[in-house]
C-alpha atoms as a PDB file:
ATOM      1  CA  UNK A   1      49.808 118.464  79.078  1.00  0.00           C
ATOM      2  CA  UNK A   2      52.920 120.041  77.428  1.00  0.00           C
ATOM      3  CA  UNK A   3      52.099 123.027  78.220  1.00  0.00           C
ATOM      4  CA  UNK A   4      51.355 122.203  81.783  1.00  0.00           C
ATOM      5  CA  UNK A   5      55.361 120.590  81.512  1.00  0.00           C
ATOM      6  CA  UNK A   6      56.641 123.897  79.662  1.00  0.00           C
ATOM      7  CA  UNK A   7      55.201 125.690  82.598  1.00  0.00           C
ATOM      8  CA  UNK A   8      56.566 123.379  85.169  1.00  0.00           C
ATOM      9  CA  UNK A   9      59.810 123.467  83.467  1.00  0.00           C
ATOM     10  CA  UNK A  10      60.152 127.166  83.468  1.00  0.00           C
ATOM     11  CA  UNK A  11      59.069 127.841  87.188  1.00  0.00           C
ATOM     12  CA  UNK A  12      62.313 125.256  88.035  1.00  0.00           C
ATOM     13  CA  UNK A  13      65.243 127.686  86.114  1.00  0.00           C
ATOM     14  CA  UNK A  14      66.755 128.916  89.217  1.00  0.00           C
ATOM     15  CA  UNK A  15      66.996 125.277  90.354  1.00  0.00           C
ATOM     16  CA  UNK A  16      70.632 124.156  89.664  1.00  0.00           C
ATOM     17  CA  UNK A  17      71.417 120.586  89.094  1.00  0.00           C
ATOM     18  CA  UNK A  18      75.234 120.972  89.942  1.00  0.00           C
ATOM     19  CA  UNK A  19      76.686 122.395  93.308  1.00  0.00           C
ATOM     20  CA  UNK A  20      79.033 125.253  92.552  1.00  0.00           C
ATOM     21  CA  UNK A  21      83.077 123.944  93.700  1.00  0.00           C
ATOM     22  CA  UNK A  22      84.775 127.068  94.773  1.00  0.00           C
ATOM     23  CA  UNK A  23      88.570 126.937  94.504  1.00  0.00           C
ATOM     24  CA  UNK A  24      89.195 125.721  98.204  1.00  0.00           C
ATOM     25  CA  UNK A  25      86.251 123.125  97.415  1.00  0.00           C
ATOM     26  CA  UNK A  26      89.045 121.916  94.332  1.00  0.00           C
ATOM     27  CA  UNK A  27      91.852 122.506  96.364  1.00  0.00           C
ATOM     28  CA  UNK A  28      90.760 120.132  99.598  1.00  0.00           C
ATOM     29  CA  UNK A  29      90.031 117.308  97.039  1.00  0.00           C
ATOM     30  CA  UNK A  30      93.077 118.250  95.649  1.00  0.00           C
ATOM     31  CA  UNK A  31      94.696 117.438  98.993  1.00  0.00           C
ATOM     32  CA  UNK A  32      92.898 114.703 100.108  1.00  0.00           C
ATOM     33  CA  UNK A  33      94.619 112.438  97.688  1.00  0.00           C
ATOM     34  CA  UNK A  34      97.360 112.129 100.024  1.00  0.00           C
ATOM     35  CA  UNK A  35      97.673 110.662 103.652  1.00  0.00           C
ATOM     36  CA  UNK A  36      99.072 113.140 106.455  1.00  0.00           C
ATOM     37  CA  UNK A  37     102.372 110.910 106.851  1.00  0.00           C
ATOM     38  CA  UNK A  38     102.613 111.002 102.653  1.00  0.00           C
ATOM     39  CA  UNK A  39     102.282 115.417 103.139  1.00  0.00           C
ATOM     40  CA  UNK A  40     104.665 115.127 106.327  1.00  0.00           C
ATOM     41  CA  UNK A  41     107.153 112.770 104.346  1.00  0.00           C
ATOM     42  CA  UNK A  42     106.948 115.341 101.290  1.00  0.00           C
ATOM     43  CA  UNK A  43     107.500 118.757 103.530  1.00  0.00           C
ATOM     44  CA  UNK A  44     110.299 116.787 105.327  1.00  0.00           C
ATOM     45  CA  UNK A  45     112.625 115.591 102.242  1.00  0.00           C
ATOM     46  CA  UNK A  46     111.993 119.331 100.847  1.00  0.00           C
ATOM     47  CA  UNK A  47     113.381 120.750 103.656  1.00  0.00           C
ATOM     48  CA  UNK A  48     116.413 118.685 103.263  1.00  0.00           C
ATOM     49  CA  UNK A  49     117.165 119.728  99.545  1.00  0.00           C
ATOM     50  CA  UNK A  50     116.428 123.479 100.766  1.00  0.00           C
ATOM     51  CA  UNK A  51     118.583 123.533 103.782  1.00  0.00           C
ATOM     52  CA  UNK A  52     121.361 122.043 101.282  1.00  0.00           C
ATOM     53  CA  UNK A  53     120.259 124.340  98.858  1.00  0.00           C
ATOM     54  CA  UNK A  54     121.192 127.080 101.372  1.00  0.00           C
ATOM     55  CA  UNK A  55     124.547 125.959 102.323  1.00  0.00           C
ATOM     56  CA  UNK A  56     125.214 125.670  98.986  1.00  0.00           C
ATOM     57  CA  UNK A  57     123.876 128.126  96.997  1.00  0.00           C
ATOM     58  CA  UNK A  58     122.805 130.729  99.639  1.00  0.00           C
ATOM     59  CA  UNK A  59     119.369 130.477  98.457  1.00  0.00           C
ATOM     60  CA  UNK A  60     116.623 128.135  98.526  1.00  0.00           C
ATOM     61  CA  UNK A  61     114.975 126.359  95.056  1.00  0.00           C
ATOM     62  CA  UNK A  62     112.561 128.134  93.764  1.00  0.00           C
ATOM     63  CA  UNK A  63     110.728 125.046  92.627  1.00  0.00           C
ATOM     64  CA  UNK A  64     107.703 127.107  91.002  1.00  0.00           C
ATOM     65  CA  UNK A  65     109.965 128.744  88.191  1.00  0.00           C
ATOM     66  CA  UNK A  66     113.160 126.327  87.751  1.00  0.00           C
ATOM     67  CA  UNK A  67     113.863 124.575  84.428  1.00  0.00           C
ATOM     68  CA  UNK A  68     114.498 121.277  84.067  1.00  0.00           C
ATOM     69  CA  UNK A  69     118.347 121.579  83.281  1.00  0.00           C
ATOM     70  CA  UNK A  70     118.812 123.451  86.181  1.00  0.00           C
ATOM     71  CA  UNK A  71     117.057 121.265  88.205  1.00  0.00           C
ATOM     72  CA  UNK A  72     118.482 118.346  86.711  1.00  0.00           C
ATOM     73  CA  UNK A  73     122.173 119.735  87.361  1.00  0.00           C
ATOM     74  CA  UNK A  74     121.105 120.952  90.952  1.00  0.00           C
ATOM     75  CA  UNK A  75     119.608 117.333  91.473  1.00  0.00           C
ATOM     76  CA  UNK A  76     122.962 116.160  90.530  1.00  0.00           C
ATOM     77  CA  UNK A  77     125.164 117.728  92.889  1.00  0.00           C
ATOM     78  CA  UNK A  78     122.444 117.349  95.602  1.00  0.00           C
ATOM     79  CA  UNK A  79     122.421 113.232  95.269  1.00  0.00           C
ATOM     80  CA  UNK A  80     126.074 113.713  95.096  1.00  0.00           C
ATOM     81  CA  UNK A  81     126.134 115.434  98.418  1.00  0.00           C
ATOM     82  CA  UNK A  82     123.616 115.248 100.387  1.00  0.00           C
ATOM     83  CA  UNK A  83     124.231 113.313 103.864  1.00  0.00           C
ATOM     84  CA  UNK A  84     122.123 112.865 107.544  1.00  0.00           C
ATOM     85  CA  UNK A  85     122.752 115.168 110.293  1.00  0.00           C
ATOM     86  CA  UNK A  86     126.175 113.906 111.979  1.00  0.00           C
ATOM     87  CA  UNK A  87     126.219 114.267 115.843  1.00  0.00           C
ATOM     88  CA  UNK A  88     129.930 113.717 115.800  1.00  0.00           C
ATOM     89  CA  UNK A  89     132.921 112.688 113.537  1.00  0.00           C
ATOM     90  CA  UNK A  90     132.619 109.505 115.294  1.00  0.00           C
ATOM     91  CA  UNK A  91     129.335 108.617 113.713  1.00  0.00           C
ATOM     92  CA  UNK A  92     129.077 106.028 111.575  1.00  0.00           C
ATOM     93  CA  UNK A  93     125.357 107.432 109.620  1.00  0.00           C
ATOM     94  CA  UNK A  94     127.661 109.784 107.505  1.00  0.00           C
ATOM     95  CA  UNK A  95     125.414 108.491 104.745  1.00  0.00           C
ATOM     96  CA  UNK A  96     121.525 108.134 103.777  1.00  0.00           C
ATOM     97  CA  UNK A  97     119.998 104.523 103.450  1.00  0.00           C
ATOM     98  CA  UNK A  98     119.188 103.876  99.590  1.00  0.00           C
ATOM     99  CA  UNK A  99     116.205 103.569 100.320  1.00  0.00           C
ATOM    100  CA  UNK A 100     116.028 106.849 102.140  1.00  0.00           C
ATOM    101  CA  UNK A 101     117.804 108.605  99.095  1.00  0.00           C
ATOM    102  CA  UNK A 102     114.989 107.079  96.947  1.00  0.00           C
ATOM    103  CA  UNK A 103     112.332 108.217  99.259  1.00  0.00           C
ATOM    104  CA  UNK A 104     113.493 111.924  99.246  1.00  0.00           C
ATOM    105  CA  UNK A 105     113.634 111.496  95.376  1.00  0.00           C
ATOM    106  CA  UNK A 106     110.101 110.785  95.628  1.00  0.00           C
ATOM    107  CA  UNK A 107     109.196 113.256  97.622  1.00  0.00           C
ATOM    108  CA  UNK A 108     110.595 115.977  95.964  1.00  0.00           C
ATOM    109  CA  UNK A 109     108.623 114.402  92.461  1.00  0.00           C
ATOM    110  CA  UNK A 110     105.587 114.885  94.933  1.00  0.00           C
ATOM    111  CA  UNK A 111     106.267 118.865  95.527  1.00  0.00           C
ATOM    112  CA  UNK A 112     106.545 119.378  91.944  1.00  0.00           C
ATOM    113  CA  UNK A 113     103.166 117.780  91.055  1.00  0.00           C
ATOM    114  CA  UNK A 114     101.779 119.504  94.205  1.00  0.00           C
ATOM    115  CA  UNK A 115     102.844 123.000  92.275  1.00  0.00           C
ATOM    116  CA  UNK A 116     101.346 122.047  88.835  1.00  0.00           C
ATOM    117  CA  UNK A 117     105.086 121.357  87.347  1.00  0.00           C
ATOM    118  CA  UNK A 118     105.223 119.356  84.282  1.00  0.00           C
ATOM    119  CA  UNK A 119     107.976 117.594  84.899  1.00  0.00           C
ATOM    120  CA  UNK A 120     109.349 114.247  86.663  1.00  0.00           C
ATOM    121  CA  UNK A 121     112.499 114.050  88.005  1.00  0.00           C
ATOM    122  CA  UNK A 122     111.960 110.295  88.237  1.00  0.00           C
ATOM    123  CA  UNK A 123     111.643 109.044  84.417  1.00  0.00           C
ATOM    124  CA  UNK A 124     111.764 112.116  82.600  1.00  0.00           C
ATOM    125  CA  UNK A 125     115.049 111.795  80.036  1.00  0.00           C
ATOM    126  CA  UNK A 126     115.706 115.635  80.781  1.00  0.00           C
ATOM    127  CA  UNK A 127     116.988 114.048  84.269  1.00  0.00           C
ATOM    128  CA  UNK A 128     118.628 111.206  83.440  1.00  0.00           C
ATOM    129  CA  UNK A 129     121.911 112.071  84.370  1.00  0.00           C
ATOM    130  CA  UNK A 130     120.401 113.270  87.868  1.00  0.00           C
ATOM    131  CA  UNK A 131     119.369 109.456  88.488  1.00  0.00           C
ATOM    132  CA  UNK A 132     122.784 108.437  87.049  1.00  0.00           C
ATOM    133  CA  UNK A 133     124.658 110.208  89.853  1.00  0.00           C
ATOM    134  CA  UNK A 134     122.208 108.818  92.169  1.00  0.00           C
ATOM    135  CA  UNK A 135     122.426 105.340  91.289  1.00  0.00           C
ATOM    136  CA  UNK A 136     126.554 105.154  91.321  1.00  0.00           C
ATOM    137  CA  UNK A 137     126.244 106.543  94.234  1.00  0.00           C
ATOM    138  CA  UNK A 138     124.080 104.367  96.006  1.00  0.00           C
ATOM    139  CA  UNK A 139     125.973 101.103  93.987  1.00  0.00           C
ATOM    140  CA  UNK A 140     129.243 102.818  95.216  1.00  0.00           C
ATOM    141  CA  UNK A 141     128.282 103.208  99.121  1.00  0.00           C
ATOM    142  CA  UNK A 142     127.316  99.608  99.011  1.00  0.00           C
ATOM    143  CA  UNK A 143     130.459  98.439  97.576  1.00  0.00           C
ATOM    144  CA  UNK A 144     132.565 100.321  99.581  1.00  0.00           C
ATOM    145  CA  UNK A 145     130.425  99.570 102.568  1.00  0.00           C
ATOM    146  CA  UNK A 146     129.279 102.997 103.230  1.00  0.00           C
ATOM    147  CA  UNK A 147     125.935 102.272 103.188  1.00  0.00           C
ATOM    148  CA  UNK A 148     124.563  98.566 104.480  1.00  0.00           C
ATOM    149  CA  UNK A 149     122.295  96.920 101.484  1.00  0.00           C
ATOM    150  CA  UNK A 150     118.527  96.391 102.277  1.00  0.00           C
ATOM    151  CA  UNK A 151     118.041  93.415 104.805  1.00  0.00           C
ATOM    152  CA  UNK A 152     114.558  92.286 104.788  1.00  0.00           C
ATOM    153  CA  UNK A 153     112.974  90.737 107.641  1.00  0.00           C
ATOM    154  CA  UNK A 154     113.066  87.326 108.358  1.00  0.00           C
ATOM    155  CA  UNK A 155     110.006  85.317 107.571  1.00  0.00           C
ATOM    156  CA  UNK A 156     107.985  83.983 110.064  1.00  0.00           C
ATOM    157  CA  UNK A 157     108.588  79.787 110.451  1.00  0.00           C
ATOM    158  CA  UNK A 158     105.319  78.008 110.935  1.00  0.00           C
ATOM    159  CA  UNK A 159     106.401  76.581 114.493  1.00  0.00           C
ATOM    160  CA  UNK A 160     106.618  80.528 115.476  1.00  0.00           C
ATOM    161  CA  UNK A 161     102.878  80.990 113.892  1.00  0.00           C
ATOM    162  CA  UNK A 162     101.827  78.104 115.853  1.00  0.00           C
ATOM    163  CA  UNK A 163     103.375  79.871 118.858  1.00  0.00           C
ATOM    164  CA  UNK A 164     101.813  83.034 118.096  1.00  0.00           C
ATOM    165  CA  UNK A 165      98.412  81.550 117.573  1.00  0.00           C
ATOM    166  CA  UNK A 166      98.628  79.616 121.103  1.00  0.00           C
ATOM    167  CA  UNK A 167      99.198  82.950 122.793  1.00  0.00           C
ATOM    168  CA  UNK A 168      96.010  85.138 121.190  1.00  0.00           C
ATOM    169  CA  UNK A 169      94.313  82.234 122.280  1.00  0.00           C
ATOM    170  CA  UNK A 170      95.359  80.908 125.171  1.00  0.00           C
ATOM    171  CA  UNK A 171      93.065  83.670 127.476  1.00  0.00           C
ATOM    172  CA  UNK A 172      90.255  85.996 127.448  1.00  0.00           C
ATOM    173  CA  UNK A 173      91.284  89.634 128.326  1.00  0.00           C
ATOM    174  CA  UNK A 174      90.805  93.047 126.366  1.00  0.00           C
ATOM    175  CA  UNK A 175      94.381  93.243 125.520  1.00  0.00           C
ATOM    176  CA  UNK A 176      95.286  89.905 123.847  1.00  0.00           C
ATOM    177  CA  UNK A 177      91.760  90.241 122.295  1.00  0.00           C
ATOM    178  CA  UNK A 178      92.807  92.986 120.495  1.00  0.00           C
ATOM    179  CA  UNK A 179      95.981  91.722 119.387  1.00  0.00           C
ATOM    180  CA  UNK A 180      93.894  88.655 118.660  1.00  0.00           C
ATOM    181  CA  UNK A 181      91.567  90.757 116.256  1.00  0.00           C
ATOM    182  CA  UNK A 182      95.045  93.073 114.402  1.00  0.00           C
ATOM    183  CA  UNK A 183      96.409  90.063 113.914  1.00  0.00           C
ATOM    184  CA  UNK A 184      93.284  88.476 112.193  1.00  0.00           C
ATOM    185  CA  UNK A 185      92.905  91.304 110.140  1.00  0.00           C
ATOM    186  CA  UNK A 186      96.673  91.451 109.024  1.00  0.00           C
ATOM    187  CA  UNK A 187      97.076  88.056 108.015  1.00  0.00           C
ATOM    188  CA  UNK A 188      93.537  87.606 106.068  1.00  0.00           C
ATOM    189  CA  UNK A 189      93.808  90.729 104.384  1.00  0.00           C
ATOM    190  CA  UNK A 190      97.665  91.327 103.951  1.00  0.00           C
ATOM    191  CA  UNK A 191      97.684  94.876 104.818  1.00  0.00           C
ATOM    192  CA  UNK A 192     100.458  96.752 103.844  1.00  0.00           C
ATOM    193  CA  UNK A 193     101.515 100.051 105.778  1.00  0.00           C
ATOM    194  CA  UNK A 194     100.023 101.336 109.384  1.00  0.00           C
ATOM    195  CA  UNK A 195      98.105 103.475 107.646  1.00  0.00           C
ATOM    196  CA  UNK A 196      95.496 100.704 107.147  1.00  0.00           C
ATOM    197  CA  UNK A 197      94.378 100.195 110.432  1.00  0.00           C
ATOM    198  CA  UNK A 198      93.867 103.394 110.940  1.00  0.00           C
ATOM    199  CA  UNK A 199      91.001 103.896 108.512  1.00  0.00           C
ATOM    200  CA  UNK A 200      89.402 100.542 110.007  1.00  0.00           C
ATOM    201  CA  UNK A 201      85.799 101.585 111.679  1.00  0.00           C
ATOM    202  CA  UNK A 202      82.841  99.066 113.030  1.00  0.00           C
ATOM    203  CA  UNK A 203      81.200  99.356 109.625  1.00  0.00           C
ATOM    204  CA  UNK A 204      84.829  98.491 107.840  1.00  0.00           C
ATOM    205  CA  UNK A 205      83.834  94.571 107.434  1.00  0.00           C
ATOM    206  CA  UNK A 206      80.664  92.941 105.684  1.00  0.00           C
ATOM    207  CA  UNK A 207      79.289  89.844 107.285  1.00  0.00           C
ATOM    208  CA  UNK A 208      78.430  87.196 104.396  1.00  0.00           C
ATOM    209  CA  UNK A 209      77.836  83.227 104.369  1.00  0.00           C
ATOM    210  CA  UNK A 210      79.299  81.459 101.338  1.00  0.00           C
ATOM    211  CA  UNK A 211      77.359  78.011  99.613  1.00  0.00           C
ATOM    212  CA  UNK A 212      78.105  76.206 102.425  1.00  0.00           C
ATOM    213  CA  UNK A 213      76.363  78.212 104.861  1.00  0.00           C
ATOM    214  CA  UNK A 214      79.989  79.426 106.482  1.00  0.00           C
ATOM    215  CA  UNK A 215      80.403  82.907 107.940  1.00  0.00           C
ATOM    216  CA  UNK A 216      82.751  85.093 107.073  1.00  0.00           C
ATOM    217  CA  UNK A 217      83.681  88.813 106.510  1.00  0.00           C
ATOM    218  CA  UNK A 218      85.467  91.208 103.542  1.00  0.00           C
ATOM    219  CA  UNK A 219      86.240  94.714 103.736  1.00  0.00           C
ATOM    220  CA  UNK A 220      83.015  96.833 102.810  1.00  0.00           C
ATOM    221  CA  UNK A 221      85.301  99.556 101.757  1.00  0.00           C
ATOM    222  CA  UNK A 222      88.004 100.561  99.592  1.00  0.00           C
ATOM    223  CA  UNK A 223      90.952 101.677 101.592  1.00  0.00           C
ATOM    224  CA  UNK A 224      94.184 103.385 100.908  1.00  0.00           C
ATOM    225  CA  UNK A 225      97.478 101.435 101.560  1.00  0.00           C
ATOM    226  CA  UNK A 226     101.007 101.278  99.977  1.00  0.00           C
ATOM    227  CA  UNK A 227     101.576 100.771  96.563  1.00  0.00           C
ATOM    228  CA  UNK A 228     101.538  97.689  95.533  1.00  0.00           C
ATOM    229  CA  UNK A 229     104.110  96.190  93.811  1.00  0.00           C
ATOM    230  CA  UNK A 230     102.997  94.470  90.494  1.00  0.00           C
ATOM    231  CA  UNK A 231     100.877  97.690  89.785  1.00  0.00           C
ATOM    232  CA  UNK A 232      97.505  96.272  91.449  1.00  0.00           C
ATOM    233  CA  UNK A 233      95.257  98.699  93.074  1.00  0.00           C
ATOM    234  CA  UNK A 234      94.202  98.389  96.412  1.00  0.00           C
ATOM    235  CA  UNK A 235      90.355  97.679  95.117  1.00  0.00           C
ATOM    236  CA  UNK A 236      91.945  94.564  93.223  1.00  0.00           C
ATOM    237  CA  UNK A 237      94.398  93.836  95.936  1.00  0.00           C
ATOM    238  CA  UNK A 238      91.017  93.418  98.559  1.00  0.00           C
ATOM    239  CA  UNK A 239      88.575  91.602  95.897  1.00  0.00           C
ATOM    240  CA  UNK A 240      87.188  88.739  96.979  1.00  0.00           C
ATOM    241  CA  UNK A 241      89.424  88.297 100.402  1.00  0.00           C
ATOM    242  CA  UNK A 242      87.554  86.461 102.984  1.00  0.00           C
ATOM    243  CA  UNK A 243      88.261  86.433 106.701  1.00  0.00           C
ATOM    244  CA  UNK A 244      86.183  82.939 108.087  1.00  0.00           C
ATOM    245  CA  UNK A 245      84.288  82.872 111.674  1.00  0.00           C
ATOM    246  CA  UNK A 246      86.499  79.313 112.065  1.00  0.00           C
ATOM    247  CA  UNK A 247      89.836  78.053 110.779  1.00  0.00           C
ATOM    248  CA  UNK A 248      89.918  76.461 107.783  1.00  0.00           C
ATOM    249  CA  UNK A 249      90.709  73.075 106.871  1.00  0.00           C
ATOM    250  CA  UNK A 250      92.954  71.990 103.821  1.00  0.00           C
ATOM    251  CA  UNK A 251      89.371  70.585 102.671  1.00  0.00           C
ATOM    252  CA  UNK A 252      87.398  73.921 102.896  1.00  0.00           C
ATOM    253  CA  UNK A 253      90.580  76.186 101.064  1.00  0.00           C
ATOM    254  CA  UNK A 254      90.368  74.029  98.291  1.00  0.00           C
ATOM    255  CA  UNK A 255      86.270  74.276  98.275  1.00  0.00           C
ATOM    256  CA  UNK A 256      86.516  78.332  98.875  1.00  0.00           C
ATOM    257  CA  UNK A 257      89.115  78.471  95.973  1.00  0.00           C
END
């Protein structure tokens, strides 16, 4: 019999157990780590930095061989500097939102790590006094009224929700059904980000029953949204989120929690 196995065994050698990854194979996973609008955000704040790079300096960055003092004192001037396109003098944009500034920041952290760089221009000390510049700035446009601070979006009173839930419901047509069925999936799951709904596919929801013989559905999939904040993943974010087939009472949220 062992020989019989020995034999078996040997036949099999050109049999390979692993598929070979070429270096486009690596590459596209490589890629697919990041949405489209993440890669479109990226290639757009790097062609900010360049084009200032190119007023400035007449050249572009050469972000595969630059050092981190360089970049750090180029990062500098470019916080320091760096505005929207102006249409006219009249315009009152003469300067990036924060939270723009912060976003290009980002973005330019992305390139780097795209390239293999071993640095980050975000908490690395070897840029600290890059991040400086940029946050007196950004504390100095508010102050001076430059730049407006962040103004969240009012939250929804419950005589609006009330309002809104009258109206998804009040007839039966394709249209308000499908604002009907976004809105369902918004509120039970508390998407974050557009990009959600676009991954969303028939086979995107489980159908389960719970101990008291209720329907209801949770997402049969992990999906990619916005960070968020609190440092949970979007696994952990999901777990355990169920959307019921009726409304529930105060009675059955106190059973299902």
């Amino acid at each position: 019999m062992k020989r019989t196995l020995d034999e078996s065994n040997s036949g099999n050698t050109s049999i390979k157990r692993f598929k070979t990854a070429t270096e486009e194979d690596i590459k596209m996973f490589r890629d697919s780590r990041q949405t489209d609008s993440t890669k479109r955000n990226t290639k757009w704040a790097v062609k900010i930095i360049q084009e200032w790079s190119s007023e400035t300096f007449g050249v572009e960055i050469d972000f595969f061989t630059i050092d981190a003092a360089d970049l750090n004192s180029k990062l500098s001037k470019f916080y320091a500097e760096a505005r929207p396109k102006i249409a006219s003098i009249t315009t009152e944009n003469t300067e990036y939102h924060k939270n723009t500034m912060k976003n290009i920041r980002a973005a330019i952290n992305r390139h780097l790590a795209d390239l293999e760089r071993d640095m980050n221009i975000v908490k690395d000390k070897e840029f600290k006094s890059a991040n400086d510049t940029l946050d007196g700035k950004l504390k100095h446009n508010v102050k001076c009224a430059i730049s407006k601070p962040t103004k969240h979006k009012d939250v929804i009173t419950p005589e609006d929700l009330i309002k809104i839930s009258e109206y998804l419901y009040s007839a039966e047509n394709p249209i308000i059904l499908r604002y009907r069925v976004w809105y369902d999936v918004a509120m039970h799951f508390v998407t974050r980000g557009l990009e959600f709904h676009e991954q969303l596919k028939p086979n995107s929801f489980e159908f389960l029953k719970d101990e008291h013989e209720r329907e209801y559905a949770v997402m049969s999939h992990e999906t990619k949204q916005k960070t968020i904040q609190g440092g949970l993943t979007n696994e952990e974010a999901n777990h355990d989120k169920r959307m019921y087939s009726m409304p529930l009472t105060p009675k059955n949220v106190q059973s299902h929690h």
